[in-house]
Coordinates of C-alpha atoms and ligand atoms in Angstrom, one line a residue:
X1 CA 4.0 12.0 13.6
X2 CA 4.0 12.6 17.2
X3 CA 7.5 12.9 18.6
X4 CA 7.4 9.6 19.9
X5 CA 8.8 11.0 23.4
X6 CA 6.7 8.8 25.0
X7 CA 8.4 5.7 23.4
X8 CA 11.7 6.9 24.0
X9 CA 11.5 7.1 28.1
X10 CA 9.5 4.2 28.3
X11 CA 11.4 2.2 26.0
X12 CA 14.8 3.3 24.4
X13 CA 15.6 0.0 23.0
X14 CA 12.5 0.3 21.0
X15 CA 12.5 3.9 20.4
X16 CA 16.2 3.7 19.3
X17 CA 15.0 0.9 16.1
X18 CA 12.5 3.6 15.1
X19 CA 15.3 6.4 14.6
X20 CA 17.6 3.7 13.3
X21 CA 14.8 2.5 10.6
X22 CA 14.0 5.9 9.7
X23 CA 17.5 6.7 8.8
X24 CA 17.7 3.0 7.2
X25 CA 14.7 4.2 5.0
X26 CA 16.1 7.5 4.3
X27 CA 19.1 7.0 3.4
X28 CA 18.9 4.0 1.0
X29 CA 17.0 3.7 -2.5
X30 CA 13.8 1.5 -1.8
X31 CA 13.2 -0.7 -5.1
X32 CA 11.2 -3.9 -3.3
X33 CA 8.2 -3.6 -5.2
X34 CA 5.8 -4.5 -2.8
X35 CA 6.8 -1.5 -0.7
X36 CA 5.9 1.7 -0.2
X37 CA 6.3 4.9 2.0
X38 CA 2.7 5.7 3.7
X39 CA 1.8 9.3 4.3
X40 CA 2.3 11.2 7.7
X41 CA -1.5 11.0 7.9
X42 CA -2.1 7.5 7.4
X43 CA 0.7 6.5 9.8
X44 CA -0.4 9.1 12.6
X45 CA -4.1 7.2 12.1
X46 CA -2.0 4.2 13.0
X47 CA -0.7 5.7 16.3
X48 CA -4.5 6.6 17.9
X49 CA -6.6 5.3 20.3
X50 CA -8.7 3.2 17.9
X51 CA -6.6 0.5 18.8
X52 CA -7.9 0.4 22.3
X53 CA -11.6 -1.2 20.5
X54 CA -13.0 -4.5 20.3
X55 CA -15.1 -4.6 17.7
X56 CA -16.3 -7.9 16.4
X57 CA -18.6 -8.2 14.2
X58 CA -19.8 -5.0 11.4
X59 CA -20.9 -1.8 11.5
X60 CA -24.1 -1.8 13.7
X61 CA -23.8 -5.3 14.6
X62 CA -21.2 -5.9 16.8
X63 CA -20.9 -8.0 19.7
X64 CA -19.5 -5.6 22.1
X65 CA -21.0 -1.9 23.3
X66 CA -19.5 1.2 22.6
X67 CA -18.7 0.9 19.0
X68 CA -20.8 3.9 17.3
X69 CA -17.5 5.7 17.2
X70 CA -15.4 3.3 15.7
X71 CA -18.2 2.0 13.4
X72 CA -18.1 5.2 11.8
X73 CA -14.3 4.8 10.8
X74 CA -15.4 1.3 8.9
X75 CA -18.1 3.1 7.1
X76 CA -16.2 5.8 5.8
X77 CA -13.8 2.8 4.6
X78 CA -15.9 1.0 3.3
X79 CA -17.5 3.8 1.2
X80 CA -14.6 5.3 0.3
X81 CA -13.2 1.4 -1.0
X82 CA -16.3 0.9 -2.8
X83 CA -16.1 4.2 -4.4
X84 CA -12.2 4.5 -5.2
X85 CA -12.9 0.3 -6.9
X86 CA -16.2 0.5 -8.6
X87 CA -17.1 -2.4 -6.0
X88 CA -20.5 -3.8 -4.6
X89 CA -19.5 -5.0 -1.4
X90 CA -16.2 -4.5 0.9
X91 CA -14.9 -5.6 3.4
X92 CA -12.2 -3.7 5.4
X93 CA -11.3 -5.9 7.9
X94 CA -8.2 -8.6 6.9
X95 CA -5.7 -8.0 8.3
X96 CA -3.0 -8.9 5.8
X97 CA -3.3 -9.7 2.1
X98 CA -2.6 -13.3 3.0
X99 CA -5.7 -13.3 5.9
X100 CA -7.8 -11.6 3.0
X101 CA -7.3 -14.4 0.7
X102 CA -7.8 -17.1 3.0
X103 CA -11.0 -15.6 3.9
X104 CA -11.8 -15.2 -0.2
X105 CA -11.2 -19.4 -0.7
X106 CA -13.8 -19.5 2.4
X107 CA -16.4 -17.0 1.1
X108 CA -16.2 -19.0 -2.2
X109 CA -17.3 -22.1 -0.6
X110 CA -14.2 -23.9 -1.0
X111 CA -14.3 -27.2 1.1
X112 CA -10.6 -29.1 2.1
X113 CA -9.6 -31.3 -1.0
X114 CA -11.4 -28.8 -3.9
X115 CA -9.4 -28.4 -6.9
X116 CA -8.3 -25.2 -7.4
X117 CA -6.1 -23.5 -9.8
X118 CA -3.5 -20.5 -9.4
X119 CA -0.1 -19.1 -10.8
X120 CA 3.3 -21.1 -10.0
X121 CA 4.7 -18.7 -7.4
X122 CA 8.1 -19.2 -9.3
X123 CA 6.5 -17.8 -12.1
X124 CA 5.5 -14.8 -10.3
X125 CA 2.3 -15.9 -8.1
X126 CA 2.0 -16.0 -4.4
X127 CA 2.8 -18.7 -2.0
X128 CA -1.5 -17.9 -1.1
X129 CA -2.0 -19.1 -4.8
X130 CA -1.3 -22.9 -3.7
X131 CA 2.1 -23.1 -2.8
X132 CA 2.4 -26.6 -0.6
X133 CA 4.0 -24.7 2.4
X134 CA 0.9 -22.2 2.6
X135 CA -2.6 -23.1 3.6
X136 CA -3.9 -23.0 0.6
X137 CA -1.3 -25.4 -0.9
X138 CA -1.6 -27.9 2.2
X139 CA -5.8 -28.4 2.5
X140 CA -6.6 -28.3 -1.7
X141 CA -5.9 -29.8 -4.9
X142 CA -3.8 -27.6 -6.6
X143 CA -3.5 -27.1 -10.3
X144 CA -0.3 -24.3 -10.9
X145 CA -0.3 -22.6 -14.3
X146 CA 2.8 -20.7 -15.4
X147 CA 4.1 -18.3 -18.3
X148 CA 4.7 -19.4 -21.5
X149 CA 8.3 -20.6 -22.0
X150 CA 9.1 -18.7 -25.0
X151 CA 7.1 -15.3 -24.2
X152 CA 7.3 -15.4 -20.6
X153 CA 4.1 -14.5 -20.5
X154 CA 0.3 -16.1 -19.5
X155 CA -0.8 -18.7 -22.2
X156 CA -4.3 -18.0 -22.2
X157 CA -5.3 -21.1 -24.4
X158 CA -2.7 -23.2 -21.8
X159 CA -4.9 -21.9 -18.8
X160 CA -8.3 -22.8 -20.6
X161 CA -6.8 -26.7 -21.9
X162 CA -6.0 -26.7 -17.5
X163 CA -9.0 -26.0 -16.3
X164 CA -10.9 -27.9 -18.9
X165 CA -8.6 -31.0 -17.9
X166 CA -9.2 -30.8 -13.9
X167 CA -12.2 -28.9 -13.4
X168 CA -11.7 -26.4 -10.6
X169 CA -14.0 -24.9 -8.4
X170 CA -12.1 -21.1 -7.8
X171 CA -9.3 -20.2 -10.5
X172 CA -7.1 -17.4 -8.6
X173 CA -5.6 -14.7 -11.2
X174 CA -3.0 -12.3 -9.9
X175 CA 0.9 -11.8 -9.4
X176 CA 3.8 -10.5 -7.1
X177 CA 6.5 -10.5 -10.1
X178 CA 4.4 -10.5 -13.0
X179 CA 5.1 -7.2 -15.1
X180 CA 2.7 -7.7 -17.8
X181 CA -1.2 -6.6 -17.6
X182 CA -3.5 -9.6 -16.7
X183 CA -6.9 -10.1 -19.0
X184 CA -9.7 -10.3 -16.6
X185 CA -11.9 -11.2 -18.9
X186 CA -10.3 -13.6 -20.4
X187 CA -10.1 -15.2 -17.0
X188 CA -13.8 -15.2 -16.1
X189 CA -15.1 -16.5 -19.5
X190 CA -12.1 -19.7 -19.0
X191 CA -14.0 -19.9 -15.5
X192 CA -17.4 -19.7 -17.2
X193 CA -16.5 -22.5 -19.3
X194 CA -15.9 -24.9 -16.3
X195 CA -18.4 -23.4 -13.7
X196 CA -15.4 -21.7 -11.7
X197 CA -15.3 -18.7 -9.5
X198 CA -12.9 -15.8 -10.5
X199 CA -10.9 -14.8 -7.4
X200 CA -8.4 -11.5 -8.4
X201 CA -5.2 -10.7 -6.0
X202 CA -4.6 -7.4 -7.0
X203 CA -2.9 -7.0 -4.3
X204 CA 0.8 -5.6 -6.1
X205 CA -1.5 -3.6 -8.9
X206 CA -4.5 -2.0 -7.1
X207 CA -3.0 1.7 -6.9
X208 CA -2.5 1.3 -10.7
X209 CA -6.3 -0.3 -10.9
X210 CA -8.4 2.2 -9.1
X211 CA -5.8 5.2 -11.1
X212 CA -7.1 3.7 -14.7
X213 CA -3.5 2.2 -15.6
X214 CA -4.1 -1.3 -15.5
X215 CA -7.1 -2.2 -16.1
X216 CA -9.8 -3.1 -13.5
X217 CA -11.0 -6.5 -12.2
X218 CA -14.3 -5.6 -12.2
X219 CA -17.0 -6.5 -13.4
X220 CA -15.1 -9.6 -14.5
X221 CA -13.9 -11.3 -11.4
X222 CA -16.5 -12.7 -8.6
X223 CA -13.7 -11.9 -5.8
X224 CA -11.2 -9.4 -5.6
X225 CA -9.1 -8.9 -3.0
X226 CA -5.9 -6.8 -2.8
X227 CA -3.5 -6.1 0.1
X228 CA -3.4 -2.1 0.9
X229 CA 0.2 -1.4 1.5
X230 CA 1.4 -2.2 -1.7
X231 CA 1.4 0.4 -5.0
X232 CA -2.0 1.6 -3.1
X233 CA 0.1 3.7 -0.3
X234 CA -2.1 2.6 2.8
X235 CA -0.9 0.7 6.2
X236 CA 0.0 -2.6 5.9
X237 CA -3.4 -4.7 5.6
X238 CA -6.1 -6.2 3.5
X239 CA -9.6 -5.9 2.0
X240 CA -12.2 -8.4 0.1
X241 CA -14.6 -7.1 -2.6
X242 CA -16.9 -8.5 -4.6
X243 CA -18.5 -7.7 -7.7
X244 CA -22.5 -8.3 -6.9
X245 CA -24.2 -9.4 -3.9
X246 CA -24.1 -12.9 -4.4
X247 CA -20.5 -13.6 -2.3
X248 CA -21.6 -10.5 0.0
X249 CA -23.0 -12.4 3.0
X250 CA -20.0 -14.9 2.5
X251 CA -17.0 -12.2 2.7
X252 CA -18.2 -11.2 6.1
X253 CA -18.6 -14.7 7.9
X254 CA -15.8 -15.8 6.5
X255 CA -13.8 -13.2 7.5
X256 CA -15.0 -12.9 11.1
X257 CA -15.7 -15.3 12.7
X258 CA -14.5 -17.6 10.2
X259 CA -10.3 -16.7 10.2
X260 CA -10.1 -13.5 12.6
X261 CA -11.8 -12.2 16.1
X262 CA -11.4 -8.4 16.0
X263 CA -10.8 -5.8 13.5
X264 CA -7.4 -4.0 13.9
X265 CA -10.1 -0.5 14.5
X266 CA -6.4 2.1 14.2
X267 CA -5.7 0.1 10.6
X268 CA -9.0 0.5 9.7
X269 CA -9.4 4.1 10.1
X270 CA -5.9 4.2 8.4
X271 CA -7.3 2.5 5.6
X272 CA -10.1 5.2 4.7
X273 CA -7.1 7.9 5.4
X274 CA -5.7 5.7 2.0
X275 CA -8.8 5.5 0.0
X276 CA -8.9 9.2 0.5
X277 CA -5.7 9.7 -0.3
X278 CA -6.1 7.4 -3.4
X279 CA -9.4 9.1 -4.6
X280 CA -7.5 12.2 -5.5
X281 CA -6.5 13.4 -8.4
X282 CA -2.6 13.8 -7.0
X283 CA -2.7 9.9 -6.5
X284 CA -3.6 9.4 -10.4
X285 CA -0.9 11.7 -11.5
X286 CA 1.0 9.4 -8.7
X287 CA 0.1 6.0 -10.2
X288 CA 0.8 7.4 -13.7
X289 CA 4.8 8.6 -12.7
X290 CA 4.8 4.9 -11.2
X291 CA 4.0 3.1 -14.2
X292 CA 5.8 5.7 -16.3
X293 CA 9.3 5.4 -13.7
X294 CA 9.3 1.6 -15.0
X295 CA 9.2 2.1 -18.5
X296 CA 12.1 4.8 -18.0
X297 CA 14.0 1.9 -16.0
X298 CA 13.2 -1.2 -18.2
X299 CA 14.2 0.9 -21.5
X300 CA 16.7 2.3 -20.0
X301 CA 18.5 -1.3 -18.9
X302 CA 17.7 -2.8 -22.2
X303 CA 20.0 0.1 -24.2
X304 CA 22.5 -0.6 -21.7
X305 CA 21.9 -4.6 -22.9
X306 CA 20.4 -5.9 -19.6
X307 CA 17.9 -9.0 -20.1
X308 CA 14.4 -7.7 -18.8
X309 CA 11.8 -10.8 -18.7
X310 CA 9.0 -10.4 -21.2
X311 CA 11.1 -7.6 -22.9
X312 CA 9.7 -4.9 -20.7
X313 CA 7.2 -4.1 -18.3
X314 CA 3.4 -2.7 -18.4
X315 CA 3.2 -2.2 -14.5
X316 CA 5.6 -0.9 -11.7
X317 CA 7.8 -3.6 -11.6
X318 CA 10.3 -5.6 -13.6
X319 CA 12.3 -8.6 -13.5
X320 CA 16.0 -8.6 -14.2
X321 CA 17.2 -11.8 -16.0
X322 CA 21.2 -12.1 -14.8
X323 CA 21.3 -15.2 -16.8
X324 CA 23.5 -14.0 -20.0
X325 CA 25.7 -12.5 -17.0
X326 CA 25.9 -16.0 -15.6
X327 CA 25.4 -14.1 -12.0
X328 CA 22.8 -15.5 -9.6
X329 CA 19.9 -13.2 -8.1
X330 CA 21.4 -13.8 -4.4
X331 CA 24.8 -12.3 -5.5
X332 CA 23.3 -9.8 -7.2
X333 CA 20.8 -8.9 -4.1
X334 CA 24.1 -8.4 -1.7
X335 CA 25.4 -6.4 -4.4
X336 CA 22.9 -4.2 -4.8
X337 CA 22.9 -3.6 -0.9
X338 CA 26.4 -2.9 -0.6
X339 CA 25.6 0.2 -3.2
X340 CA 22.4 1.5 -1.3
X341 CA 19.2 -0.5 -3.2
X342 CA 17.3 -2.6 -2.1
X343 CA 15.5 -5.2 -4.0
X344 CA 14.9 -8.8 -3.8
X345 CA 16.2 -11.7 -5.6
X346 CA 13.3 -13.4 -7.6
X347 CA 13.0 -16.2 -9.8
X348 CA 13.1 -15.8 -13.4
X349 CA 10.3 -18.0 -15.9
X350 CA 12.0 -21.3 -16.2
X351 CA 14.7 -20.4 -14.1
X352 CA 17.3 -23.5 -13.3
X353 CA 18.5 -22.4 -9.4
X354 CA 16.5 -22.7 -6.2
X355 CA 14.4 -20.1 -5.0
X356 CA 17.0 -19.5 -2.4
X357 CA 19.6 -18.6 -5.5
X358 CA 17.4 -17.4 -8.4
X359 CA 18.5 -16.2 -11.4
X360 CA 16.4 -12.8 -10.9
X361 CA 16.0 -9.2 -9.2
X362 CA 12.9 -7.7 -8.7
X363 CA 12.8 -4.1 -8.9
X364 CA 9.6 -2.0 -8.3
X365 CA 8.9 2.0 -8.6
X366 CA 6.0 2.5 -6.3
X367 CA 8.6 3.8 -2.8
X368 CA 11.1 6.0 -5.5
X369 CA 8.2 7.4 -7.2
X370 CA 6.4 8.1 -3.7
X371 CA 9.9 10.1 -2.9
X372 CA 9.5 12.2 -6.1
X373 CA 11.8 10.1 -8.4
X374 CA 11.4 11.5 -12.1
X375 CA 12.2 10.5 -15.1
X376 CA 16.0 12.0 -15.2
X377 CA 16.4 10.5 -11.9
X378 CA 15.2 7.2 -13.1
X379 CA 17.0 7.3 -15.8
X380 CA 20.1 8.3 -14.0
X381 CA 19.3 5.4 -11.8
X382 CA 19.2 2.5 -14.4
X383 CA 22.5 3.3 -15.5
X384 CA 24.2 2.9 -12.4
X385 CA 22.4 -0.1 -11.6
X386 CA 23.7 -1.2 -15.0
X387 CA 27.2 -0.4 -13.9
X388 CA 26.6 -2.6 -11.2
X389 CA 25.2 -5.4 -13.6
X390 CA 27.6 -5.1 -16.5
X391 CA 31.0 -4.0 -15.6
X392 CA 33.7 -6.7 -14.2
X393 CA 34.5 -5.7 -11.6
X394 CA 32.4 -2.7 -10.1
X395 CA 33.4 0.3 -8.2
X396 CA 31.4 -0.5 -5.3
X397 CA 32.6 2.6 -3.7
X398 CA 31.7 5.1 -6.5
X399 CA 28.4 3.6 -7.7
X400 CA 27.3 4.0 -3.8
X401 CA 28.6 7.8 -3.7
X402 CA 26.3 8.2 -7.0
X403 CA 23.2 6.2 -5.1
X404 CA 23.8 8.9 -2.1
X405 CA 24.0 11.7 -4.3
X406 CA 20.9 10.8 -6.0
X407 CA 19.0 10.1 -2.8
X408 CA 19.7 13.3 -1.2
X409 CA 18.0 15.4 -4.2
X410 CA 14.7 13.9 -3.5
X411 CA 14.5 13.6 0.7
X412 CA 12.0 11.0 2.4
X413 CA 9.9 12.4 5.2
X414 CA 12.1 15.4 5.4
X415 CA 9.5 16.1 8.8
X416 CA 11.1 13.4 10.6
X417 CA 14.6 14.2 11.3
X418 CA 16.4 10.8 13.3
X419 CA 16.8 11.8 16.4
X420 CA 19.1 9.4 17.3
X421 CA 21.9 7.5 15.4
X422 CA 22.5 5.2 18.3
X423 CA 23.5 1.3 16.7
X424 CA 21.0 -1.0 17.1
Ligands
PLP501 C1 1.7 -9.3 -1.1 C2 0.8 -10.3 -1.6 C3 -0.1 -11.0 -0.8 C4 0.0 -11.1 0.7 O1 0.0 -10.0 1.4 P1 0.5 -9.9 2.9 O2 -0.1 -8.7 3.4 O3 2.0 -10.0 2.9 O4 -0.1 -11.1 3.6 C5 -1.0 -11.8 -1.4 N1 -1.1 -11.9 -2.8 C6 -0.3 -11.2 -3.6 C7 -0.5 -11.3 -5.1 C8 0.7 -10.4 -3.1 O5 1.5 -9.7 -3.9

């Protein structure tokens, strides 16, 4: 990255959050599981002139002049996401995962009012699945489906007897706190049986997807759409795919004009920067250490005697279940931060506190494992984070020297030294 000098005349107070962030970033352990650390390249991409472009419209049919350059960019990202999926069509433009799936419910020919079905964000969906304080919860009929009380996992028959009962026009698989694998398959051939479309959010799995770890949505699902910032490493945005032609046509219109005006042009070109990334083979071996990292941590925790929901974890992420500790998620959030980690509170299946409390804590690999975490380091890890979970009353000042001492062995963007440690 530039050396933002630039930023720092023009605007200190500005400038002065960067160098505060980066050190934020640096010097604590990133376990949020929808996070990640991009590379130099895909945030310099970020930084260029692109963003100076209007560009409405796609490739070769735009409605302003002087695109050829930029149209370029949203081929190459659009190639590159079509190769890196296995996808018929994409579409690079959404500008968020959420903006990508409201686009999807569009493309799908969802009208206000049509039943449709998705995962019970306290089970581990998304407030984009049908939450009632989301769009998609306010303007359609929505049919939640959850995990199975006992297994804490999808009920596969449960999710057929559903959509047999109410008939819905788009059933929407995909998670944000779901560790186990999802069957594609057996998701379209529930649709099939009731005349649905398949939309899959792979938005937290997609780095795992294109690296062969969890398995892919295609051909199965009509729709697939998947944020890029997540376990994918890319800037912060979104893209639509589909598997065949037939929702092609759709995914454009609906995403412009139907929810956005112009493409963020410096995201987009960010975005190919990603796929290229992702397309190599160091981004498999990447995706593999991810998935491996969680094993590590959720065995790890479990010999220690921490509850993990489902028993374990097939992806990059895991939920902890404070429930035999009687400690709430919230408490356990703060505590976490006090030590150097940062996660989020989350609810657990079933779980008997508000979504404010929660019984839970989230805790994903992708940012460690980006850093160069290992498995001694995970492992090394867990077992101060079980310190934290088990012991009466913890040595908050000792398990944070042990965070530290961990961090330092395995430096984040060692090019960017803070250049300023000015409060902010
Ligand atoms: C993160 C996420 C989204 C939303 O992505 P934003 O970029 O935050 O809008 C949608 N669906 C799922 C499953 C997610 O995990």
């Amino acid at each position: 990255m530039s050396s933002l000098s630039h930023l720092a005349s023009v605007d200190p107070e500005i400038y002065a959050i960067t160098q505060a962030e980066l050190t934020r970033q640096q010097s604590t352990l990133e376990m949020i599981a929808s996070e990640n650390f991009t590379s130099l390249a895909v945030m310099e991409a970020c930084g260029t002139v692109l963003t100076n472009k209007y560009a409405e419209g796609q490739p070769a049919k735009r409605y302003y002049a002087g695109c050829e350059i930029v149209d370029k960019a949203e081929n190459l990202a659009i190639e590159r996401a079509k190769q890196l999926f296995g996808a018929f069509h994409v579409n690079v433009q959404p500008h968020s995962g959420a903006q990508a799936n409201m686009a999807a419910f569009m493309a799908a020919g969802l009208k206000a009012g049509d039943t449709i079905m998705g995962m019970d964000l306290s089970h581990g969906g998304h407030l984009t699945h049908g939450s009632p304080v989301n769009f998609s919860g306010m303007y359609y009929n929505v049919v939640s489906y959850g995990v199975d009380a006992q297994t804490e996992r999808l009920n596969y028959d449960e999710i057929r007897r559903l959509a047999v009962e109410h008939q819905p026009k788009l059933i929407i698989c995909g998670t944000s706190a779901y560790p186990r694998n999802i069957d594609f398959a057996r998701f379209r051939a529930i649709a099939d049986a009731v005349g649905a479309i398949v939309l899959a959010d792979i938005s937290h799995i997609s780095g795992l997807v294109v690296a062969g770890i969890h398995p892919s949505p295609f051909p199965h699902c009509h729709l697939v759409t998947t944020t890029t910032h997540k376990t994918l490493r890319g800037p912060r945005g979104g893209i639509i795919m589909s598997a065949d032609e037939t929702y092609a046509k759709a995914i454009d219109k609906a995403t412009f004009p139907g929810i956005q005006g112009g493409p963020l042009m410096h995201i987009i070109a960010a975005k190919a920067v990603a796929f290229k990334e992702a397309l190599s083979p160091e981004f498999k071996e990447y995706a593999q250490h991810v998935a491996e990292n969680a094993q590590i941590l959720a065995s790890t925790l479990q010999e220690r005697g921490v509850k993990i929901t489902t028993g374990g974890t097939d992806t990059h992420l895991l939920v902890i279940d404070f429930t035999p500790q009687d400690k709430t998620g919230k408490e356990m959030q703060q505590l976490f931060e006090e030590i150097g980690v940062t996660a989020n509170k989350n609810t657990v299946p079933n779980d008997t506190r508000s979504p404010f409390v929660t019984s839970g804590v989230r805790l994903g690999t992708p940012a460690l494992t980006t850093r160069g975490f290992d498995a001694p380091a995970m492992k090394a890890l867990a077992h101060i984070l079980a310190d934290a979970i088990l012991l009466e009353n913890p040595p908050l000042a000792e398990l944070k020297a042990r965070i530290e001492a961990l961090g330092e062995q395995f430096p984040l963007y060692p090019e960017l030294l803070a250049k300023s440690q000015v409060a902010v």
